[in-house]
Coordinates of C-alpha atoms in Angstrom, one line a residue:
Chain A
X170 CA 112.4 162.3 -119.1
X171 CA 109.0 162.8 -117.4
X172 CA 107.8 160.6 -114.5
X173 CA 104.3 160.3 -113.1
X174 CA 102.2 158.5 -110.5
X175 CA 99.0 157.2 -112.0
X176 CA 96.2 156.6 -109.5
X177 CA 93.7 154.0 -110.9
X178 CA 90.2 153.0 -110.1
X179 CA 89.0 149.6 -111.3
X180 CA 85.8 147.8 -111.6
X181 CA 85.0 145.9 -108.4
X182 CA 87.0 142.7 -108.2
X183 CA 89.5 143.6 -110.9
X184 CA 92.3 145.3 -109.0
X185 CA 94.7 142.3 -108.9
X186 CA 94.4 141.5 -112.6
X187 CA 94.8 145.2 -113.5
X188 CA 98.0 145.6 -111.4
X189 CA 99.6 142.4 -112.9
X190 CA 98.8 143.4 -116.5
X191 CA 100.1 147.0 -116.1
X192 CA 103.3 145.9 -114.4
X193 CA 104.5 144.4 -117.7
X194 CA 103.9 147.5 -119.8
X195 CA 107.2 149.2 -120.9
X196 CA 107.7 152.5 -119.1
X197 CA 105.9 151.3 -116.0
X198 CA 108.3 151.0 -113.1
X199 CA 105.9 150.2 -110.2
X200 CA 102.4 148.8 -109.9
X201 CA 100.8 148.1 -106.5
X202 CA 97.3 147.1 -105.3
X203 CA 96.1 149.5 -102.6
X204 CA 93.0 150.1 -100.5
X205 CA 91.2 153.4 -100.3
X206 CA 89.8 155.7 -103.0
X207 CA 92.1 154.2 -105.6
X208 CA 92.7 150.5 -106.3
X209 CA 96.0 150.5 -108.1
X210 CA 98.9 153.0 -107.9
X211 CA 101.4 153.0 -110.8
X212 CA 104.7 154.8 -111.4
X213 CA 105.7 155.3 -115.0
X214 CA 108.0 157.3 -117.2
X215 CA 108.2 158.6 -120.7
X216 CA 110.5 161.0 -122.7
X217 CA 108.1 163.9 -122.5
X218 CA 104.6 165.0 -121.4
X219 CA 102.9 164.1 -124.7
X220 CA 104.5 160.6 -124.7
X221 CA 103.4 160.1 -121.1
X222 CA 99.8 161.1 -122.1
X223 CA 100.0 158.5 -124.9
X224 CA 101.4 155.8 -122.7
X225 CA 98.4 156.3 -120.3
X226 CA 95.8 156.4 -123.0
X227 CA 97.2 153.9 -125.5
X228 CA 98.8 151.3 -123.2
X229 CA 97.3 151.6 -119.7
X230 CA 93.7 152.7 -120.2
X231 CA 93.1 149.9 -122.6
X232 CA 93.7 147.3 -119.8
X233 CA 90.4 145.6 -119.1
X234 CA 88.8 146.5 -115.8
X235 CA 90.0 150.1 -115.5
X236 CA 87.3 152.7 -115.0
X237 CA 89.3 155.9 -114.2
X238 CA 93.0 157.0 -114.2
X239 CA 94.4 160.1 -112.6
X240 CA 97.8 161.1 -113.8
X241 CA 100.0 163.1 -111.4
X242 CA 103.2 164.2 -113.1
X243 CA 106.3 164.4 -110.9
X244 CA 107.9 167.9 -110.9
X245 CA 111.3 169.0 -109.7
X246 CA 110.7 172.3 -107.9
Chain B
X214 CA 93.6 141.3 -86.0
X215 CA 92.9 144.3 -88.4
X216 CA 89.5 146.0 -88.4
X217 CA 88.1 148.4 -91.0
X218 CA 85.1 150.4 -92.0
X219 CA 84.1 149.8 -95.7
X220 CA 82.1 152.6 -97.3
X221 CA 80.1 151.3 -100.2
X222 CA 78.4 152.9 -103.2
X223 CA 75.8 150.8 -104.9
X224 CA 73.8 151.0 -108.1
X225 CA 70.7 153.0 -107.6
X226 CA 68.0 150.9 -105.9
X227 CA 70.3 148.1 -104.7
X228 CA 71.4 149.4 -101.3
X229 CA 69.0 147.2 -99.2
X230 CA 69.9 144.0 -101.0
X231 CA 73.6 144.8 -100.8
X232 CA 73.5 145.4 -97.0
X233 CA 71.5 142.2 -96.4
X234 CA 73.9 140.1 -98.4
X235 CA 77.1 141.5 -96.9
X236 CA 75.7 141.1 -93.4
X237 CA 76.0 137.3 -93.7
X238 CA 79.7 137.3 -94.9
X239 CA 82.1 135.9 -92.3
X240 CA 84.3 138.6 -90.9
X241 CA 81.6 141.3 -91.4
X242 CA 80.4 142.6 -88.0
X243 CA 78.0 145.4 -89.0
X244 CA 76.3 146.4 -92.2
X245 CA 73.9 149.4 -92.3
X246 CA 72.1 151.2 -95.1
X247 CA 72.8 155.0 -95.0
X248 CA 72.0 158.1 -96.9
X249 CA 74.6 160.5 -98.2
X250 CA 77.6 160.0 -100.5
X251 CA 77.7 156.3 -99.5
X252 CA 74.8 153.8 -99.5
X253 CA 76.0 151.1 -97.1
X254 CA 78.6 151.2 -94.3
X255 CA 80.2 147.9 -93.2
X256 CA 82.5 147.0 -90.3
X257 CA 84.7 144.0 -90.9
X258 CA 87.8 142.3 -89.5
X259 CA 90.5 139.9 -90.7
X260 CA 93.8 138.5 -89.3
X261 CA 96.0 141.0 -91.2
X262 CA 95.9 143.7 -93.9
X263 CA 96.4 141.4 -96.8
X264 CA 93.5 139.1 -95.6
X265 CA 91.4 142.2 -95.2
X266 CA 92.1 143.2 -98.7
X267 CA 91.2 139.8 -99.9
X268 CA 88.0 139.8 -97.9
X269 CA 87.0 143.0 -99.6
X270 CA 87.9 141.9 -103.1
X271 CA 86.9 138.2 -103.0
X272 CA 83.8 138.3 -100.7
X273 CA 82.4 141.8 -100.6
X274 CA 83.1 143.3 -104.1
X275 CA 81.5 140.3 -105.8
X276 CA 78.1 141.2 -104.3
X277 CA 75.8 142.2 -107.1
X278 CA 75.0 145.9 -107.2
X279 CA 78.2 147.3 -105.6
X280 CA 79.9 149.9 -107.8
X281 CA 82.7 151.2 -105.4
X282 CA 84.1 150.3 -102.0
X283 CA 86.4 152.5 -99.9
X284 CA 88.2 150.6 -97.2
X285 CA 89.2 152.6 -94.1
X286 CA 91.4 150.5 -91.8
X287 CA 91.1 151.2 -88.1
X288 CA 94.4 152.2 -86.4
X289 CA 95.2 152.3 -82.7
X290 CA 97.4 155.5 -82.4
Chain C
X186 CA 105.8 144.5 -93.0
X187 CA 103.1 146.9 -94.3
X188 CA 103.7 149.4 -97.1
X189 CA 101.6 152.3 -98.1
X190 CA 101.4 155.2 -100.5
X191 CA 100.6 158.5 -98.7
X192 CA 99.0 161.2 -100.9
X193 CA 99.6 164.6 -99.4
X194 CA 98.1 168.0 -99.8
X195 CA 100.1 171.0 -98.6
X196 CA 99.6 174.7 -98.1
X197 CA 100.1 176.6 -101.3
X198 CA 103.8 177.1 -102.0
X199 CA 105.0 174.5 -99.4
X200 CA 105.2 171.3 -101.6
X201 CA 109.0 171.3 -102.2
X202 CA 109.9 171.9 -98.5
X203 CA 107.4 169.2 -97.4
X204 CA 108.8 166.6 -99.8
X205 CA 112.4 167.3 -98.8
X206 CA 111.6 167.0 -95.1
X207 CA 109.6 163.8 -95.4
X208 CA 112.3 162.2 -97.5
X209 CA 114.6 162.0 -94.5
X210 CA 112.0 160.3 -92.1
X211 CA 113.0 156.7 -91.3
X212 CA 110.4 154.3 -92.9
X213 CA 109.9 156.7 -95.9
X214 CA 111.3 155.1 -99.1
X215 CA 110.1 157.6 -101.8
X216 CA 108.9 161.2 -101.7
X217 CA 108.0 163.1 -104.9
X218 CA 106.5 166.5 -105.7
X219 CA 103.6 166.1 -108.1
X220 CA 101.0 168.2 -109.8
X221 CA 97.3 167.5 -109.7
X222 CA 94.9 167.0 -106.7
X223 CA 97.9 166.0 -104.5
X224 CA 101.1 167.9 -104.0
X225 CA 103.5 165.2 -102.7
X226 CA 103.3 161.4 -103.0
X227 CA 105.2 159.3 -100.5
X228 CA 105.9 155.6 -100.2
X229 CA 106.5 154.3 -96.6
X230 CA 106.7 151.1 -94.7
X231 CA 106.2 149.9 -91.1
X232 CA 106.1 146.6 -89.2
X233 CA 102.2 146.6 -89.0
X234 CA 99.1 148.7 -89.7
X235 CA 99.1 150.4 -86.2
X236 CA 102.8 151.4 -86.6
X237 CA 102.1 152.7 -90.0
X238 CA 99.3 154.8 -88.6
X239 CA 101.6 156.1 -85.9
X240 CA 104.3 156.9 -88.5
X241 CA 101.8 159.0 -90.5
X242 CA 100.4 160.8 -87.4
X243 CA 103.6 161.2 -85.3
X244 CA 106.3 161.7 -88.0
X245 CA 104.7 162.8 -91.3
X246 CA 101.7 164.9 -90.3
X247 CA 103.8 167.0 -88.0
X248 CA 105.8 168.4 -91.0
X249 CA 105.0 172.1 -91.3
X250 CA 102.9 172.9 -94.4
X251 CA 100.9 169.6 -94.6
X252 CA 97.1 170.1 -94.6
X253 CA 95.8 166.6 -95.5
X254 CA 97.3 163.1 -95.8
X255 CA 95.5 160.2 -97.4
X256 CA 97.1 156.8 -96.6
X257 CA 96.6 154.0 -99.1
X258 CA 97.9 150.7 -97.7
X259 CA 99.4 148.3 -100.3
X260 CA 97.6 144.9 -100.3
X261 CA 98.8 141.6 -101.8
X262 CA 95.6 140.1 -103.3
Chain D
X107 CA 65.4 156.6 -82.5
X108 CA 67.7 157.8 -85.4
X109 CA 71.3 156.4 -85.8
X110 CA 74.0 157.7 -88.0
X111 CA 77.6 157.3 -88.9
X112 CA 79.6 160.5 -88.7
X113 CA 82.8 160.6 -90.9
X114 CA 85.2 163.1 -89.4
X115 CA 88.3 164.9 -90.8
X116 CA 90.6 166.4 -88.3
X117 CA 93.6 168.7 -88.3
X118 CA 96.8 166.9 -89.0
X119 CA 98.0 165.1 -85.9
X120 CA 94.7 165.5 -83.9
X121 CA 92.9 162.2 -84.8
X122 CA 93.7 160.3 -81.6
X123 CA 92.7 163.2 -79.3
X124 CA 89.5 163.7 -81.3
X125 CA 88.4 160.1 -81.1
X126 CA 89.1 159.8 -77.4
X127 CA 87.1 163.0 -76.6
X128 CA 84.1 162.0 -78.8
X129 CA 84.0 158.6 -77.3
X130 CA 82.8 160.0 -74.0
X131 CA 79.9 162.1 -75.5
X132 CA 76.4 160.8 -74.5
X133 CA 74.7 159.4 -77.6
X134 CA 78.0 158.3 -79.2
X135 CA 78.3 154.4 -79.3
X136 CA 81.5 153.9 -81.3
X137 CA 84.5 156.1 -82.2
X138 CA 87.5 154.7 -84.1
X139 CA 90.6 156.2 -85.6
X140 CA 90.9 155.2 -89.3
X141 CA 93.3 155.9 -92.2
X142 CA 92.0 157.1 -95.6
X143 CA 90.0 160.2 -96.6
X144 CA 88.5 160.3 -93.0
X145 CA 90.4 160.3 -89.7
X146 CA 87.7 159.3 -87.2
X147 CA 84.5 157.3 -87.8
X148 CA 81.8 157.6 -85.1
X149 CA 78.4 155.9 -84.6
X150 CA 75.8 157.9 -82.7
X151 CA 72.1 158.0 -82.0
X152 CA 69.4 160.5 -81.0
X153 CA 65.6 160.5 -80.6
X154 CA 65.0 162.2 -84.0
X155 CA 66.8 163.8 -87.0
X156 CA 66.8 167.3 -85.5
X157 CA 68.3 166.1 -82.2
X158 CA 70.9 164.2 -84.2
X159 CA 71.8 167.4 -86.0
X160 CA 72.1 169.2 -82.7
X161 CA 74.2 166.4 -81.2
X162 CA 76.6 166.8 -84.2
X163 CA 76.7 170.6 -84.1
X164 CA 76.6 171.3 -80.4
X165 CA 78.5 168.3 -78.9
X166 CA 80.8 166.8 -81.6
X167 CA 81.8 169.7 -83.9
X168 CA 82.9 171.7 -80.9
X169 CA 85.7 169.2 -80.2
X170 CA 89.0 170.8 -80.8
X171 CA 90.8 169.6 -83.9
X172 CA 87.8 168.7 -86.1
X173 CA 87.7 170.4 -89.5
X174 CA 84.8 168.6 -91.2
X175 CA 82.0 166.2 -90.3
X176 CA 79.9 164.2 -92.7
X177 CA 76.7 162.8 -91.1
X178 CA 75.3 159.6 -92.8
X179 CA 71.9 158.7 -91.2
X180 CA 71.1 155.0 -91.1
X181 CA 67.9 154.1 -92.9
X182 CA 65.8 150.9 -92.6
X183 CA 64.7 150.3 -96.2
Chain E
X204 CA 57.9 165.5 -91.0
X205 CA 61.4 165.2 -92.4
X206 CA 62.5 167.2 -95.5
X207 CA 65.6 166.8 -97.6
X208 CA 67.4 168.1 -100.6
X209 CA 68.4 165.3 -103.0
X210 CA 71.3 166.1 -105.3
X211 CA 71.1 163.9 -108.4
X212 CA 73.6 162.9 -111.1
X213 CA 72.2 161.6 -114.3
X214 CA 73.5 159.8 -117.4
X215 CA 74.7 162.4 -120.0
X216 CA 71.7 163.9 -121.8
X217 CA 69.0 162.7 -119.4
X218 CA 68.8 165.6 -116.9
X219 CA 65.6 167.1 -118.4
X220 CA 63.7 163.8 -118.5
X221 CA 64.7 162.9 -115.0
X222 CA 63.6 166.3 -113.5
X223 CA 60.2 166.1 -115.3
X224 CA 59.6 162.6 -114.1
X225 CA 60.6 163.2 -110.5
X226 CA 58.5 166.4 -110.3
X227 CA 55.3 164.2 -110.4
X228 CA 56.3 161.9 -107.6
X229 CA 54.2 162.4 -104.4
X230 CA 56.4 163.9 -101.7
X231 CA 58.6 165.8 -104.1
X232 CA 58.0 169.6 -103.7
X233 CA 60.7 171.0 -106.1
X234 CA 62.7 169.5 -109.0
X235 CA 65.2 171.7 -111.0
X236 CA 67.8 171.1 -113.7
X237 CA 71.1 172.6 -112.7
X238 CA 74.6 172.8 -114.1
X239 CA 77.7 171.9 -112.1
X240 CA 78.6 168.6 -110.3
X241 CA 74.9 167.7 -110.0
X242 CA 72.3 167.6 -112.8
X243 CA 69.0 167.8 -110.9
X244 CA 68.3 169.2 -107.4
X245 CA 65.1 167.9 -105.7
X246 CA 63.4 168.9 -102.5
X247 CA 61.2 166.2 -100.9
X248 CA 59.5 165.4 -97.7
X249 CA 58.3 162.3 -95.8
X250 CA 56.8 161.5 -92.3
X251 CA 60.2 160.2 -91.0
X252 CA 63.8 159.4 -91.9
X253 CA 63.1 155.7 -92.9
X254 CA 60.1 156.8 -95.1
X255 CA 62.4 159.4 -96.7
X256 CA 65.0 156.7 -97.4
X257 CA 62.3 154.5 -99.0
X258 CA 61.0 157.4 -101.1
X259 CA 64.5 157.9 -102.5
X260 CA 65.2 154.3 -103.1
X261 CA 61.7 153.1 -104.2
X262 CA 60.4 156.1 -106.1
X263 CA 63.2 158.4 -107.1
X264 CA 66.2 156.0 -107.8
X265 CA 64.1 153.9 -110.1
X266 CA 63.7 156.8 -112.6
X267 CA 65.5 155.9 -115.8
X268 CA 68.8 157.9 -116.3
X269 CA 69.8 158.5 -112.6
X270 CA 73.3 157.3 -111.8
X271 CA 73.8 158.7 -108.2
X272 CA 71.6 160.4 -105.6
X273 CA 72.9 162.3 -102.6
X274 CA 70.3 162.9 -99.9
X275 CA 70.9 165.9 -97.6
X276 CA 68.2 165.9 -94.8
X277 CA 67.2 169.3 -93.5
X278 CA 67.8 169.8 -89.8
X279 CA 66.4 172.5 -87.5
X280 CA 69.4 173.4 -85.2
Chain F
X290 CA 76.6 186.4 -124.0
X291 CA 77.5 183.7 -121.4
X292 CA 80.8 181.9 -121.5
X293 CA 81.8 178.7 -119.6
X294 CA 84.5 176.2 -119.1
X295 CA 83.2 172.6 -119.4
X296 CA 85.3 170.0 -117.6
X297 CA 84.8 166.6 -119.1
X298 CA 85.4 163.0 -118.0
X299 CA 85.4 160.4 -120.8
X300 CA 85.5 156.6 -120.9
X301 CA 89.0 155.3 -120.7
X302 CA 90.8 155.7 -124.1
X303 CA 88.2 158.1 -125.6
X304 CA 89.7 161.5 -124.7
X305 CA 91.3 162.3 -128.1
X306 CA 88.2 161.4 -130.1
X307 CA 85.9 163.4 -127.7
X308 CA 88.1 166.5 -127.9
X309 CA 88.3 166.4 -131.7
X310 CA 84.5 166.0 -132.1
X311 CA 83.6 168.7 -129.6
X312 CA 86.1 171.2 -131.3
X313 CA 83.8 171.3 -134.3
X314 CA 80.6 172.1 -132.4
X315 CA 79.4 175.7 -133.0
X316 CA 79.8 177.8 -129.8
X317 CA 82.9 175.8 -128.7
X318 CA 85.9 178.0 -128.8
X319 CA 88.6 175.7 -127.3
X320 CA 88.9 172.0 -126.7
X321 CA 92.0 170.4 -125.2
X322 CA 93.0 167.0 -123.9
X323 CA 94.4 167.2 -120.4
X324 CA 95.7 164.8 -117.7
X325 CA 94.3 164.8 -114.2
X326 CA 90.8 164.4 -112.8
X327 CA 89.4 165.6 -116.1
X328 CA 90.2 164.3 -119.6
X329 CA 89.0 167.2 -121.8
X330 CA 88.6 170.9 -121.0
X331 CA 86.3 173.0 -123.3
X332 CA 85.5 176.7 -123.5
X333 CA 82.1 177.5 -125.0
X334 CA 79.7 180.4 -125.3
X335 CA 76.0 181.0 -125.8
X336 CA 73.5 183.9 -125.8
X337 CA 72.3 183.1 -122.2
X338 CA 72.4 180.6 -119.4
X339 CA 69.5 178.5 -120.7
X340 CA 71.1 178.3 -124.2
X341 CA 74.4 177.3 -122.6
X342 CA 72.7 174.5 -120.7
X343 CA 71.1 173.3 -124.0
X344 CA 74.4 173.5 -125.8
X345 CA 75.9 171.3 -123.2
X346 CA 73.1 168.8 -123.0
X347 CA 72.0 168.7 -126.7
X348 CA 75.3 169.1 -128.5
X349 CA 78.2 168.2 -126.2
X350 CA 76.8 165.4 -123.9
X351 CA 75.7 163.4 -126.9
X352 CA 79.3 163.0 -128.1
X353 CA 80.1 159.3 -127.7
X354 CA 82.6 158.5 -124.9
X355 CA 81.6 161.3 -122.5
X356 CA 80.7 160.1 -119.0
X357 CA 80.4 163.4 -117.0
X358 CA 80.5 167.1 -117.8
X359 CA 80.9 169.9 -115.2
X360 CA 79.9 173.3 -116.5
X361 CA 81.7 176.3 -114.8
X362 CA 80.1 179.6 -116.1
X363 CA 82.4 182.5 -116.3
X364 CA 81.3 185.5 -114.2
X365 CA 82.5 189.1 -114.4
X366 CA 82.7 190.2 -110.7
Chain G
X225 CA 106.4 174.1 -124.7
X226 CA 104.0 172.7 -122.1
X227 CA 100.5 174.2 -121.6
X228 CA 98.1 173.6 -118.7
X229 CA 94.8 174.6 -117.3
X230 CA 95.1 175.5 -113.6
X231 CA 91.8 175.2 -111.6
X232 CA 92.0 177.4 -108.6
X233 CA 90.0 177.6 -105.3
X234 CA 90.2 180.8 -103.4
X235 CA 89.2 182.1 -99.9
X236 CA 85.6 183.2 -100.0
X237 CA 85.3 186.7 -101.5
X238 CA 88.8 186.7 -103.1
X239 CA 88.1 185.3 -106.6
X240 CA 88.1 188.6 -108.4
X241 CA 91.3 189.9 -106.9
X242 CA 93.0 186.5 -107.5
X243 CA 92.0 186.4 -111.2
X244 CA 93.2 190.0 -111.8
X245 CA 96.6 189.4 -110.2
X246 CA 97.2 186.1 -112.0
X247 CA 96.3 187.6 -115.3
X248 CA 99.5 189.8 -115.2
X249 CA 101.9 186.9 -114.5
X250 CA 104.2 186.1 -117.5
X251 CA 103.3 182.7 -118.9
X252 CA 99.6 183.1 -118.0
X253 CA 97.5 183.4 -121.2
X254 CA 93.9 183.4 -119.7
X255 CA 92.4 184.0 -116.3
X256 CA 88.7 183.9 -115.7
X257 CA 86.4 184.0 -112.6
X258 CA 84.0 181.0 -112.7
X259 CA 81.2 179.6 -110.5
X260 CA 81.1 176.0 -109.4
X261 CA 83.7 173.9 -107.5
X262 CA 86.5 176.2 -108.7
X263 CA 86.7 180.0 -108.5
X264 CA 89.3 180.9 -111.1
X265 CA 90.4 179.0 -114.2
X266 CA 93.8 179.9 -115.7
X267 CA 95.6 178.8 -118.8
X268 CA 99.4 179.0 -118.7
X269 CA 102.5 177.8 -120.6
X270 CA 106.1 177.1 -119.8
X271 CA 109.1 175.5 -121.7
X272 CA 108.7 172.1 -119.9
X273 CA 106.9 170.3 -117.1
X274 CA 109.4 171.3 -114.3
X275 CA 109.2 175.0 -115.3
X276 CA 105.4 174.7 -115.4
X277 CA 105.5 173.3 -111.9
X278 CA 107.8 176.2 -110.7
X279 CA 105.5 178.7 -112.4
X280 CA 102.6 177.4 -110.4
X281 CA 104.4 177.1 -107.1
X282 CA 106.6 180.3 -107.3
X283 CA 104.4 182.7 -109.2
X284 CA 100.7 181.6 -108.9
X285 CA 100.4 179.9 -105.5
X286 CA 102.0 182.9 -103.8
X287 CA 99.0 185.1 -104.8
X288 CA 97.1 186.1 -101.7
X289 CA 93.7 184.4 -101.3
X290 CA 94.5 181.1 -103.1
X291 CA 93.8 178.0 -101.1
X292 CA 94.2 175.2 -103.7
X293 CA 95.5 174.9 -107.2
X294 CA 94.9 171.9 -109.5
X295 CA 97.2 171.7 -112.5
X296 CA 95.9 169.9 -115.6
X297 CA 98.6 169.7 -118.3
X298 CA 97.4 169.7 -121.9
X299 CA 98.5 166.6 -123.8
X300 CA 98.5 166.0 -127.6
X301 CA 97.4 162.4 -128.0
Chain H
X5 CA 66.1 186.2 -114.3
X6 CA 68.7 183.5 -113.3
X7 CA 68.1 181.2 -110.3
X8 CA 70.6 179.0 -108.6
X9 CA 71.1 176.6 -105.7
X10 CA 74.1 177.5 -103.6
X11 CA 75.6 174.6 -101.6
X12 CA 77.6 175.9 -98.7
X13 CA 80.2 174.5 -96.3
X14 CA 80.7 176.2 -93.0
X15 CA 83.2 176.2 -90.2
X16 CA 82.3 173.5 -87.7
X17 CA 79.5 174.7 -85.4
X18 CA 78.5 177.7 -87.6
X19 CA 75.8 176.2 -89.8
X20 CA 72.8 177.6 -87.9
X21 CA 74.1 181.2 -87.8
X22 CA 75.1 181.1 -91.4
X23 CA 71.6 179.9 -92.6
X24 CA 69.9 182.6 -90.5
X25 CA 72.0 185.4 -91.7
X26 CA 71.8 184.4 -95.4
X27 CA 68.0 184.0 -95.2
X28 CA 67.7 187.8 -94.8
X29 CA 69.8 188.7 -97.9
X30 CA 67.7 190.2 -100.7
X31 CA 67.6 187.7 -103.6
X32 CA 67.8 184.7 -101.3
X33 CA 64.5 182.7 -101.4
X34 CA 65.3 179.7 -99.3
X35 CA 68.1 178.8 -96.8
X36 CA 68.1 175.5 -95.0
X37 CA 70.5 173.7 -92.6
X38 CA 71.3 170.2 -93.9
X39 CA 73.5 167.2 -92.9
X40 CA 75.9 165.6 -95.4
X41 CA 78.8 167.0 -97.4
X42 CA 77.2 170.5 -97.3
X43 CA 75.9 172.4 -94.2
X44 CA 73.5 174.9 -95.7
X45 CA 71.6 174.9 -99.0
X46 CA 70.4 178.2 -100.4
X47 CA 68.1 179.1 -103.4
X48 CA 68.7 182.6 -104.8
X49 CA 67.9 184.6 -107.9
X50 CA 69.4 187.6 -109.8
X51 CA 68.7 189.4 -113.1
X52 CA 71.6 187.7 -114.9
X53 CA 74.6 185.4 -114.4
X54 CA 77.0 188.2 -113.6
X55 CA 74.7 189.6 -111.0
X56 CA 74.2 186.2 -109.5
X57 CA 78.0 185.8 -109.3
X58 CA 78.2 189.2 -107.5
X59 CA 75.4 188.3 -105.1
X60 CA 77.3 185.2 -104.1
X61 CA 80.7 186.9 -103.8
X62 CA 79.6 190.3 -102.3
X63 CA 76.6 189.3 -100.2
X64 CA 76.8 185.6 -99.3
X65 CA 80.5 184.7 -99.1
X66 CA 81.1 187.6 -96.7
X67 CA 78.9 185.9 -94.1
X68 CA 81.1 184.9 -91.2
X69 CA 81.7 181.1 -90.9
X70 CA 81.4 180.2 -94.6
X71 CA 84.4 178.2 -96.0
X72 CA 83.2 177.2 -99.5
X73 CA 80.2 177.9 -101.7
X74 CA 79.3 175.9 -104.8
X75 CA 76.9 177.7 -107.1
X76 CA 74.6 175.5 -109.3
X77 CA 72.6 177.7 -111.8
X78 CA 69.2 176.4 -112.7
X79 CA 68.8 175.8 -116.4
X80 CA 65.6 175.3 -118.4
X81 CA 66.4 172.6 -120.9

């Protein structure tokens, strides 16, 4: 299992809608509105790195109002 | 009371209009056009962090011409 | 109660130590090593914004190996 | 007269000291600790652009604990 | 007289047109296409900081294809 | 011969199409989808710096879905 | 097998030494000096994401002269 | 002949010394102190891209007080 934080920038005024929509996507375990350089911070998980990439591209990036996502995979050092 | 600086990027050519419009929003105490990576710098205040977030999203980000806002809450260390 | 994500950059080679040390600080609820522009992502909480600022400066930033922290307060829009 | 916002990054743990020291420098009219990508935001003024540059280099950047300053001159469009 | 470098990002594929158009604007003394985080680098001058701000907003930012400009005033320290 | 890495940001959801399209452009020797601040990383080559610039502007930046490219020429120090 | 590009910033003047040293590390398949916001771009591979993280932290980040690494895992979408 | 702009960040308080020292290096045709995210902007030229890379690493980056350089080669599109 691979986990990651996904730092999301949205169009102005869309942060709340984006967080609510993402929160219902299977594989997403947290979704919070934040202030600062990012608008929404999400925690998600998938069986492996490629599936995580597909979750981000096929399920999260299609949410209306998202302009950039930055995926930060969790590593166990 | 929570105060914050809000660093704003605008569409090209819209900085002056954005600053003038924001300056009239209740809770905004300063609004200046600047050069550099940001186009307008605003100082604002609200009763608490959630209200500040709502002021930014519901009152400031809806101003035509804004592309990104970066909220920097003031802290008393 | 105010919650925030804290995105942390560390000196090269220090990420694992930093995450382990931060994980034991009262108020910190998550601390993960990540790859990408940040090295450790932390979730923390405090009674208000000023206390959160003090938690970051007085408890987290003093951890050896941290070079930058970026606090992103959670807002309920 | 030229005015500017100066966005300051400090060494970890030095933000409060930096803000207090800068607040006493002649020409500085505001100095606040903030969270986010910057640690201290300052407003300052000088007779012209060159004097403002010298104020930043000769009076502000010499304050112990500052690692980067970003000067954003105010313009009246 | 105030001089500045203006670092410009353009829409993809528009850098050459933008540089050629800007090169003919009065007050602009250099305009080069570059690779890297910026697409065009311009050197310009104006009688004072406010006029420089207006040159950027009223003459340069209106050029079709520009998405961001970053003005870096020259200072004589 | 000049070689370069080209770090590409795409519109959300377009990374896979962009990488596949770029991979067929003459002069491109690698094209991979990645996660992080960039979406596609490309390696390309051209006879000289100007030709490399033209390859990026005339062949790569015209690919639908690209929003920013960052060219990093390889140097032999 | 997981592959990644690793974008590296070095201390000034250390890029050539860093690239040469990294090029000999097992798991590293390319290491080039570049100009732009990064100084060295590396391609590396490991059996899984955690091993890749350990390769970066335990083998690459310990190379003298590196100040920041940015790991961009390759994904097959 | 290859030309480039080199955007330089310096240690706090060192911008003026850095600009003066660089201005005397053969191949450098302009060197100005600026405000904003960079501290000094230089224009330089060399017979080809590799020589330009060596000029930056061997002659410019060795100047005391420089922390980062960002080379932006000029391209004729």
